[in-house]
mmCIF file of C-alpha atoms in Angstrom:
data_model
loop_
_atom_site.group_PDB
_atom_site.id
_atom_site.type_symbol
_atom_site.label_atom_id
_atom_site.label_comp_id
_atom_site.label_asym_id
_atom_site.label_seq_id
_atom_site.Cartn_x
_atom_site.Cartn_y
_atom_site.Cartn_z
ATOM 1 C CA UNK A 931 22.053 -9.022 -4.323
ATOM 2 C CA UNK A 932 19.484 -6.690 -3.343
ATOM 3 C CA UNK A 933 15.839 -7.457 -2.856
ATOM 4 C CA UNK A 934 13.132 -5.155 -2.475
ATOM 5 C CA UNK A 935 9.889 -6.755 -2.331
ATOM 6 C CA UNK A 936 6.459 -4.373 -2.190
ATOM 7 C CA UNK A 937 3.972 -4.765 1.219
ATOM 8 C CA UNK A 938 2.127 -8.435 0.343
ATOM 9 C CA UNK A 939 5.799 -9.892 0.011
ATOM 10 C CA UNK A 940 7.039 -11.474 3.014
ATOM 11 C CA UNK A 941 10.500 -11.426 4.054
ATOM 12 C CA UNK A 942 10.789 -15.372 3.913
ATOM 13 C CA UNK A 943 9.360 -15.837 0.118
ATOM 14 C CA UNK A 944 12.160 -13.305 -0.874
ATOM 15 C CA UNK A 945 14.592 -14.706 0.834
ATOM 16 C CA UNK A 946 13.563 -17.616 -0.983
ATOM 17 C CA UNK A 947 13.914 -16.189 -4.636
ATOM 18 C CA UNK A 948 16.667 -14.423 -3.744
ATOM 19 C CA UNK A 949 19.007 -17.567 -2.740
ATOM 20 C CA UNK A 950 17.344 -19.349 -5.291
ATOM 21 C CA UNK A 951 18.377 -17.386 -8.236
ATOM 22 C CA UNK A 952 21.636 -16.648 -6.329
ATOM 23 C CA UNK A 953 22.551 -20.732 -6.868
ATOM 24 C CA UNK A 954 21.286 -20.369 -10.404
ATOM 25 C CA UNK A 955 22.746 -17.756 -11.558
ATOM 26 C CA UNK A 956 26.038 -18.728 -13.594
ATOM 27 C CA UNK A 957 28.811 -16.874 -11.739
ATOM 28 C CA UNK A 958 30.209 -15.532 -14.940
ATOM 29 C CA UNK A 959 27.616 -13.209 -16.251
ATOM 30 C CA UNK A 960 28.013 -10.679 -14.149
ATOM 31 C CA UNK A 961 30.664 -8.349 -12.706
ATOM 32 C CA UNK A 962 28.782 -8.258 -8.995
ATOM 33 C CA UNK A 963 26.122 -9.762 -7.450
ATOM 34 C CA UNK A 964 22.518 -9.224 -9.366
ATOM 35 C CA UNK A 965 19.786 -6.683 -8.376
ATOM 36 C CA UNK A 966 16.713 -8.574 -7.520
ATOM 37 C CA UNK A 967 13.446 -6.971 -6.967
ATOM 38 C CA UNK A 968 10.349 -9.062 -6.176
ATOM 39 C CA UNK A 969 6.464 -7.818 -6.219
ATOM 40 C CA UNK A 970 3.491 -9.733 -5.941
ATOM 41 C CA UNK A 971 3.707 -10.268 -9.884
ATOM 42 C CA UNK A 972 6.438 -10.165 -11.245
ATOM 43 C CA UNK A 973 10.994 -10.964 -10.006
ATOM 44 C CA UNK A 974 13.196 -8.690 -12.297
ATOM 45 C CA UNK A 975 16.874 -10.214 -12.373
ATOM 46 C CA UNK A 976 19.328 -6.837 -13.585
ATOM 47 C CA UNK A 977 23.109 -7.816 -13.568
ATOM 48 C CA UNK A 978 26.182 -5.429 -14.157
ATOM 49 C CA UNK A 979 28.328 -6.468 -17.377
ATOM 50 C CA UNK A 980 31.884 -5.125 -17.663
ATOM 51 C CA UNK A 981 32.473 -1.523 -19.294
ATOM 52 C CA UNK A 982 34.265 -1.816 -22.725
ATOM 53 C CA UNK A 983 37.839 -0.876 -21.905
ATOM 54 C CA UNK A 984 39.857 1.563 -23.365
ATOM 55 C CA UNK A 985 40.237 5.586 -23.715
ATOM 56 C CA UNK A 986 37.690 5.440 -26.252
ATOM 57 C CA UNK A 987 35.249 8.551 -27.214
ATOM 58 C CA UNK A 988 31.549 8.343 -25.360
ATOM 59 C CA UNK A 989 30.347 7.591 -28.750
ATOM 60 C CA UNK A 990 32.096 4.579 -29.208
ATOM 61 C CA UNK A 991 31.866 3.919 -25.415
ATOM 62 C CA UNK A 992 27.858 3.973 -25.518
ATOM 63 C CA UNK A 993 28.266 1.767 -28.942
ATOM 64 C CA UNK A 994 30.663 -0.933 -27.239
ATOM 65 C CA UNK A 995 28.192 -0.971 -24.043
ATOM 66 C CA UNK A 996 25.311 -1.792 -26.230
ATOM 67 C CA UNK A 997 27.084 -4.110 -28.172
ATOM 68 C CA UNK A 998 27.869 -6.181 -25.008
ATOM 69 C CA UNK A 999 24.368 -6.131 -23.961
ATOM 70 C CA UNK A 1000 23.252 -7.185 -27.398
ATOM 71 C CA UNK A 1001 25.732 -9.935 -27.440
ATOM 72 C CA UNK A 1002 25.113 -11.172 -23.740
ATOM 73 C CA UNK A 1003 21.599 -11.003 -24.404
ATOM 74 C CA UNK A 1004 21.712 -13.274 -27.474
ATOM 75 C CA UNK A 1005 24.285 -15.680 -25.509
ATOM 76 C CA UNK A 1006 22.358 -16.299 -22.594
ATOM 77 C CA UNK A 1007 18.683 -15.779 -23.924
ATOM 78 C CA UNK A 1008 18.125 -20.014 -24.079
ATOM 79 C CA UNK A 1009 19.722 -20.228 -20.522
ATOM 80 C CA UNK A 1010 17.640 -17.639 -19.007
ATOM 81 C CA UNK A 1011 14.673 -18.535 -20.480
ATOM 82 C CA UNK A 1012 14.919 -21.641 -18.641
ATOM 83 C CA UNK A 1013 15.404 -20.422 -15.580
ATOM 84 C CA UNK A 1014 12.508 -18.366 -15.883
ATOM 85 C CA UNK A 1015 10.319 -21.401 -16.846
ATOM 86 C CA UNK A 1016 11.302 -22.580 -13.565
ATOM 87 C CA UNK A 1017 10.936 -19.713 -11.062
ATOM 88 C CA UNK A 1018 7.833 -18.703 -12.900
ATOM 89 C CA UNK A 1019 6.488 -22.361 -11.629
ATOM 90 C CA UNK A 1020 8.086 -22.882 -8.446
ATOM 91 C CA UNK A 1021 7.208 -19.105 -7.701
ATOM 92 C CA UNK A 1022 4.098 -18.515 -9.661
ATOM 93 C CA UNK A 1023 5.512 -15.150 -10.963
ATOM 94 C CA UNK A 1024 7.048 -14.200 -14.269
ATOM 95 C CA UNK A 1025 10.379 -13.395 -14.724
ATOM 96 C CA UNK A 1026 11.942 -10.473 -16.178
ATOM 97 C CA UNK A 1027 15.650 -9.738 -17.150
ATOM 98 C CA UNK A 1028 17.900 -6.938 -17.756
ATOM 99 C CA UNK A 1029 21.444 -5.833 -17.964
ATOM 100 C CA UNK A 1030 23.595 -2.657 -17.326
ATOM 101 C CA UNK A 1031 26.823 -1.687 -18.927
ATOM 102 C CA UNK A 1032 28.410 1.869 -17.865
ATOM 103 C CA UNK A 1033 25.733 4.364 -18.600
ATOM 104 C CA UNK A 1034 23.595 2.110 -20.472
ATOM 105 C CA UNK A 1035 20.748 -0.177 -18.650
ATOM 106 C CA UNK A 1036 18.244 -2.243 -21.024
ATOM 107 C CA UNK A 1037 14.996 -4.214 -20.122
ATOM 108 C CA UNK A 1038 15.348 -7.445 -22.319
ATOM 109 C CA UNK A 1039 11.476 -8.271 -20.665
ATOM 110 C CA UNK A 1040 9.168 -6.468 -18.346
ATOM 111 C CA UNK A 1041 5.483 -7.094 -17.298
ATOM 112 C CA UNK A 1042 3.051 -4.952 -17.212
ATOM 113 C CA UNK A 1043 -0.084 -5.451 -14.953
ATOM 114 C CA UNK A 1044 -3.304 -3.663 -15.527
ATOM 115 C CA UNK A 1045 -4.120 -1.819 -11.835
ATOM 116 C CA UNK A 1046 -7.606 -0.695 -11.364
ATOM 117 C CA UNK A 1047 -8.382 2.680 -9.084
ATOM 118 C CA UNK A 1048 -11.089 5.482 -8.913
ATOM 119 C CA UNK A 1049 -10.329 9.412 -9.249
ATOM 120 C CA UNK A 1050 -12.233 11.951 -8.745
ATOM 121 C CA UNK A 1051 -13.358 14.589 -11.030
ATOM 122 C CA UNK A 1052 -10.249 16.779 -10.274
ATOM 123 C CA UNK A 1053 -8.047 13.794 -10.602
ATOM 124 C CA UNK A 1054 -9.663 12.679 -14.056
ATOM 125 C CA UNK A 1055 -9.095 16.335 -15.430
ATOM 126 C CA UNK A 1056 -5.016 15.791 -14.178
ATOM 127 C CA UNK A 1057 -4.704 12.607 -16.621
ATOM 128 C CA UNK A 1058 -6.982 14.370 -19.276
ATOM 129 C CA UNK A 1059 -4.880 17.920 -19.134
ATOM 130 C CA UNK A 1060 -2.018 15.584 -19.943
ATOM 131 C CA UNK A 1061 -3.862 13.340 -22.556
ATOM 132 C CA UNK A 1062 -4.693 16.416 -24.293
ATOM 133 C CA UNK A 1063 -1.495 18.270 -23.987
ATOM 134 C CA UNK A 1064 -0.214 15.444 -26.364
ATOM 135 C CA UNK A 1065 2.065 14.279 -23.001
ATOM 136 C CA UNK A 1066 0.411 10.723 -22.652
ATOM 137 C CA UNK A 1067 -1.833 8.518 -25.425
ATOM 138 C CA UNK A 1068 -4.326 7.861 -23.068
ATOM 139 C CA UNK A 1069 -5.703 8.202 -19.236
ATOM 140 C CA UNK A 1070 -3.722 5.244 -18.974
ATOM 141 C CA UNK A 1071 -0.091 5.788 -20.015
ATOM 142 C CA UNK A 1072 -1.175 9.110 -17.830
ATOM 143 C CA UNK A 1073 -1.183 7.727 -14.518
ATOM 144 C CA UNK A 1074 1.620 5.520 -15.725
ATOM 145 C CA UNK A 1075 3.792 8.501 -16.323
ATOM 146 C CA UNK A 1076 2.858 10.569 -13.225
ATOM 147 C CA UNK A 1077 3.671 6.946 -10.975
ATOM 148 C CA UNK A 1078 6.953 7.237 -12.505
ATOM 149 C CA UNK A 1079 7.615 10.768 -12.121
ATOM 150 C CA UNK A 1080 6.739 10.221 -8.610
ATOM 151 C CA UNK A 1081 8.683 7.611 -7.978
ATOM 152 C CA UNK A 1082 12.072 9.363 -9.282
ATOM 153 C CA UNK A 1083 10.853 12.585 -7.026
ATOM 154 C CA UNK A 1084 10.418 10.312 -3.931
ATOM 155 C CA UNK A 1085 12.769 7.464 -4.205
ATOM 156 C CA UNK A 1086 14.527 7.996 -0.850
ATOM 157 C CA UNK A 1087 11.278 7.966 0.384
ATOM 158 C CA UNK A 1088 9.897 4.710 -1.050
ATOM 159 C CA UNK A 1089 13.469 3.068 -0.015
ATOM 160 C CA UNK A 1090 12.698 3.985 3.243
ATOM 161 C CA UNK A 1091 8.963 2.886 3.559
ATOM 162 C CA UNK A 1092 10.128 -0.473 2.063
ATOM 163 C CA UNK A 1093 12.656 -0.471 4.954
ATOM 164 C CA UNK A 1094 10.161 -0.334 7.788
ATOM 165 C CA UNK A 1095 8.341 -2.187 6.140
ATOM 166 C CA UNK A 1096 10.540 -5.027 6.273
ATOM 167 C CA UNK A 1097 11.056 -4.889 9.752
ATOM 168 C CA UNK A 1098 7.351 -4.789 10.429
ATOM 169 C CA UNK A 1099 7.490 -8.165 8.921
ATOM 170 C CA UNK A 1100 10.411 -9.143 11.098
ATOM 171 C CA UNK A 1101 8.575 -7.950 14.553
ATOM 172 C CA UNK A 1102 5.205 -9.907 13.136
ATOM 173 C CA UNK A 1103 7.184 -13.128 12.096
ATOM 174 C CA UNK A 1104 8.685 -13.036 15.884
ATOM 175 C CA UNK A 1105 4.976 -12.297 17.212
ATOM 176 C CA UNK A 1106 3.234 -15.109 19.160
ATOM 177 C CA UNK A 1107 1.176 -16.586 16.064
ATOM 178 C CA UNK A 1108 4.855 -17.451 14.731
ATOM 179 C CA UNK A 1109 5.243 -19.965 17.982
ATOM 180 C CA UNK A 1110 8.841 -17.770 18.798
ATOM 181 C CA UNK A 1111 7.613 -15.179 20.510
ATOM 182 C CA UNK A 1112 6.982 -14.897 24.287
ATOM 183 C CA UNK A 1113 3.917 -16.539 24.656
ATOM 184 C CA UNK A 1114 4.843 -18.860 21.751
ATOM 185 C CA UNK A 1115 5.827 -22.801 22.288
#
């Protein structure tokens, strides 16, 4: 399982989600361990079903892969949404679930989080050019698309922040506040 929690997410409370779920998590929904990724709001649980078998077309391939994640979904939605229940209180963050099949990935849930910032003039004219252009609905679902077309441009990069990140949190845990550093007790 892989966890990638943002900046305000210490080490130890993912840890803690992480081999919680992992002793949850019935060992027969999934082909590998799931991907885990925690944020300040919100731990998305995406597991790997197996590919249909067969020679078949990629017609009937894409078909067959969303018919498994239809059918898991429906099979496990009372199970999950008990599990969530629970995380979401011993965690205080919602839980969201998806699956992937081949090709095919699908967000059963997903929150979304209203984020407040200020532009400037030049910055406001970006989200309206695109607002305009018929590209987003609003200034919005502008920013919103160009945070997502960022992150797919500079997702080695983000990988790689989160990294040091990490071990930022490793050096502080080991600092003398933590009482295991040098001048700890």
């Amino acid at each position: 399982m892989s966890t990638e929690p943002d900046e305000d997410v210490s080490g130890s409370v993912a840890d803690q989600i992480k081999g919680w779920f992992v002793g949850r998590l019935p060992t027969d929904w999934f082909t590998g361990p799931a991907e885990i990724v925690v944020d300040r709001e919100e731990i998305t649980i995406v597991g790997t079903l197996p590919e249909p078998e067969g020679g078949a077309g990629s017609a009937e391939k894409s078909a067959a892969a969303e018919g498994r994640i239809t059918r898991f979904r429906e099979e496990t939605r009372s199970k999950r949404i008990e599990m969530a229940r629970e995380a979401e209180h011993k965690f205080r963050r919602k839980v969201a679930w998806g699956a992937r099949c081949g090709d095919l990935g699908e967000m059963f849930t997903t929150l979304s989080v209203p984020v407040m910032t200020r532009l400037r003039q030049s910055e406001r004219r970006v989200l309206d050019t695109l607002v305009d252009a018929g590209v987003a609905r609003s200034r919005s679902d502008a920013l919103a698309w160009c945070v997502r077309l960022t992150g797919e441009h500079t997702d080695a990069w983000l990988t790689e922040l989160r990294d040091a990140l990490l071990r930022v949190e490793e050096v502080r845990s080991q600092g003398p506040a933590s009482g295991t550093g040098a001048t700890g007790t």
